[in-house]
Amino acid sequence: ESIKLFSNAYLALRISFFNELDTYSYEKRLRTDKIIKGVCLDPRIGDYYNNPSFGYGGYCLPKDTKQLLVDYKDIPEALIEAITESNQIRKEHISKCILEMANRFNINSHDEKNNTAARCQKNVCIGIFRIVMKKNSDNFRDSSIIGILDILKSSGAEIIIYEPLLSKEMSYRNNEIVNNIDEFKKRSVVIVANRYNTCLDDVKHKVFTRDLFERD
């Protein structure tokens, strides 16, 4: 049991590390892909599990990292706790970036000085492209993009979701499902994609993703 918990905590740590690297590069206007490739030339680090994302998710990493943190009760630690905190901070940062992008695209926005991201989203439609935990998955459990979705929803934005695994007659967390890809792309001011797909190439200018290497 300890082997499994520590293995998944390490994978969560690695994801969080490269996500924080990406956050740093994004804020400093640096090339995340070049920095990651350079860092990963070190054979001790290796070129794997290093593609930035909206955070770690799924049915193992969040659960096992939290379980390990519980097991550390009364045992000195700082790193394990920081992993879970880092993942939440990443989601908040990504959400802020998406709202800023939507803010720029909001044609109804006139007052740049007072037009905060949270205020301007009332009439803006943000599209969520897939809510699965990773590529080639049919699992939504603890998917990182769901946390992003909830933060965006709380800002006042209208949310629509493109998810072929869900019927258009359904809703997800009280958000509309739009599985006609052309309608989805047309209605979305910004399209949020944890993992990119070439079907978005024609609207790439309004896609927000940190999928730099187009792989999990």
PDB file of N, CA and C in Angstrom, residues 3 5 13 22 24 26 38 41 53-54 56 73 81 104 107 129-130 144 158 162 181 188 190 208 213-215:
ATOM      1  N   ILE A   3       3.898   1.564  -1.165  1.00  0.00           N
ATOM      2  CA  ILE A   3       4.525   1.714  -2.484  1.00  0.00           C
ATOM      3  C   ILE A   3       3.581   2.425  -3.439  1.00  0.00           C
ATOM      4  N   LEU A   5       0.978   4.405  -2.736  1.00  0.00           N
ATOM      5  CA  LEU A   5       0.733   5.781  -2.334  1.00  0.00           C
ATOM      6  C   LEU A   5       1.907   6.688  -2.673  1.00  0.00           C
ATOM      7  N   LEU A  13       3.539  14.914  -7.835  1.00  0.00           N
ATOM      8  CA  LEU A  13       4.584  15.908  -7.605  1.00  0.00           C
ATOM      9  C   LEU A  13       5.235  16.330  -8.920  1.00  0.00           C
ATOM     10  N   ASP A  22       5.528  25.908 -15.831  1.00  0.00           N
ATOM     11  CA  ASP A  22       4.727  26.549 -16.875  1.00  0.00           C
ATOM     12  C   ASP A  22       4.110  27.848 -16.378  1.00  0.00           C
ATOM     13  N   TYR A  24       5.308  29.839 -14.109  1.00  0.00           N
ATOM     14  CA  TYR A  24       6.414  30.804 -14.062  1.00  0.00           C
ATOM     15  C   TYR A  24       6.701  31.344 -15.464  1.00  0.00           C
ATOM     16  N   TYR A  26       4.800  31.337 -18.121  1.00  0.00           N
ATOM     17  CA  TYR A  26       3.652  32.079 -18.646  1.00  0.00           C
ATOM     18  C   TYR A  26       3.656  33.513 -18.123  1.00  0.00           C
ATOM     19  N   GLY A  38      14.938  21.691 -22.257  1.00  0.00           N
ATOM     20  CA  GLY A  38      16.291  21.848 -21.724  1.00  0.00           C
ATOM     21  C   GLY A  38      16.468  21.147 -20.388  1.00  0.00           C
ATOM     22  N   LEU A  41      16.770  17.359 -20.674  1.00  0.00           N
ATOM     23  CA  LEU A  41      17.986  16.780 -21.268  1.00  0.00           C
ATOM     24  C   LEU A  41      18.831  16.079 -20.204  1.00  0.00           C
ATOM     25  N   SER A  53      -0.425  20.876 -17.866  1.00  0.00           N
ATOM     26  CA  SER A  53      -1.858  20.593 -17.897  1.00  0.00           C
ATOM     27  C   SER A  53      -2.557  21.554 -16.951  1.00  0.00           C
ATOM     28  N   PHE A  54      -3.841  21.318 -16.745  1.00  0.00           N
ATOM     29  CA  PHE A  54      -4.603  22.137 -15.803  1.00  0.00           C
ATOM     30  C   PHE A  54      -4.483  21.604 -14.383  1.00  0.00           C
ATOM     31  N   TYR A  56      -3.206  17.768 -11.967  1.00  0.00           N
ATOM     32  CA  TYR A  56      -3.381  16.319 -11.995  1.00  0.00           C
ATOM     33  C   TYR A  56      -4.802  15.977 -11.555  1.00  0.00           C
ATOM     34  N   LYS A  73      -0.099  12.187   9.418  1.00  0.00           N
ATOM     35  CA  LYS A  73      -0.510  12.888  10.630  1.00  0.00           C
ATOM     36  C   LYS A  73       0.483  12.596  11.759  1.00  0.00           C
ATOM     37  N   GLU A  81       2.011  17.815   1.567  1.00  0.00           N
ATOM     38  CA  GLU A  81       0.960  18.821   1.688  1.00  0.00           C
ATOM     39  C   GLU A  81       1.050  19.845   0.566  1.00  0.00           C
ATOM     40  N   ARG A 104     -10.485  39.947 -22.835  1.00  0.00           N
ATOM     41  CA  ARG A 104      -9.954  40.610 -24.033  1.00  0.00           C
ATOM     42  C   ARG A 104     -10.868  40.431 -25.231  1.00  0.00           C
ATOM     43  N   ILE A 107     -16.490  41.797 -26.540  1.00  0.00           N
ATOM     44  CA  ILE A 107     -16.729  43.022 -27.319  1.00  0.00           C
ATOM     45  C   ILE A 107     -17.619  44.006 -26.588  1.00  0.00           C
ATOM     46  N   PHE A 129     -13.997  22.173 -23.780  1.00  0.00           N
ATOM     47  CA  PHE A 129     -13.800  21.104 -24.750  1.00  0.00           C
ATOM     48  C   PHE A 129     -13.345  19.838 -24.028  1.00  0.00           C
ATOM     49  N   ARG A 130     -14.249  18.911 -23.836  1.00  0.00           N
ATOM     50  CA  ARG A 130     -14.048  17.635 -23.167  1.00  0.00           C
ATOM     51  C   ARG A 130     -13.812  17.810 -21.666  1.00  0.00           C
ATOM     52  N   SER A 144      -9.232  17.294 -13.810  1.00  0.00           N
ATOM     53  CA  SER A 144      -8.780  18.636 -13.399  1.00  0.00           C
ATOM     54  C   SER A 144      -9.610  19.748 -14.026  1.00  0.00           C
ATOM     55  N   GLU A 158     -21.257  32.177 -18.746  1.00  0.00           N
ATOM     56  CA  GLU A 158     -22.076  31.086 -19.247  1.00  0.00           C
ATOM     57  C   GLU A 158     -21.137  29.970 -19.701  1.00  0.00           C
ATOM     58  N   TYR A 162     -18.583  20.674 -24.621  1.00  0.00           N
ATOM     59  CA  TYR A 162     -18.540  19.704 -25.716  1.00  0.00           C
ATOM     60  C   TYR A 162     -17.979  18.406 -25.160  1.00  0.00           C
ATOM     61  N   ILE A 181     -20.138  20.253 -32.971  1.00  0.00           N
ATOM     62  CA  ILE A 181     -18.851  20.937 -32.824  1.00  0.00           C
ATOM     63  C   ILE A 181     -18.849  22.316 -33.476  1.00  0.00           C
ATOM     64  N   SER A 188     -18.800  29.755 -28.509  1.00  0.00           N
ATOM     65  CA  SER A 188     -17.768  29.947 -27.481  1.00  0.00           C
ATOM     66  C   SER A 188     -16.888  31.150 -27.792  1.00  0.00           C
ATOM     67  N   VAL A 190     -14.317  31.851 -25.779  1.00  0.00           N
ATOM     68  CA  VAL A 190     -13.045  31.178 -25.501  1.00  0.00           C
ATOM     69  C   VAL A 190     -13.349  29.691 -25.358  1.00  0.00           C
ATOM     70  N   PHE A 208      -7.826  28.195 -25.321  1.00  0.00           N
ATOM     71  CA  PHE A 208      -6.868  28.275 -24.219  1.00  0.00           C
ATOM     72  C   PHE A 208      -6.500  26.861 -23.815  1.00  0.00           C
ATOM     73  N   PHE A 213       2.811  19.841 -25.835  1.00  0.00           N
ATOM     74  CA  PHE A 213       3.394  18.735 -26.599  1.00  0.00           C
ATOM     75  C   PHE A 213       2.340  17.793 -27.162  1.00  0.00           C
ATOM     76  N   GLU A 214       1.066  18.136 -26.950  1.00  0.00           N
ATOM     77  CA  GLU A 214      -0.075  17.384 -27.468  1.00  0.00           C
ATOM     78  C   GLU A 214       0.025  15.900 -27.141  1.00  0.00           C
ATOM     79  N   ARG A 215       0.271  15.638 -25.853  1.00  0.00           N
ATOM     80  CA  ARG A 215       0.274  14.277 -25.334  1.00  0.00           C
ATOM     81  C   ARG A 215       0.028  14.354 -23.836  1.00  0.00           C
TER      82      ARG A 215
END
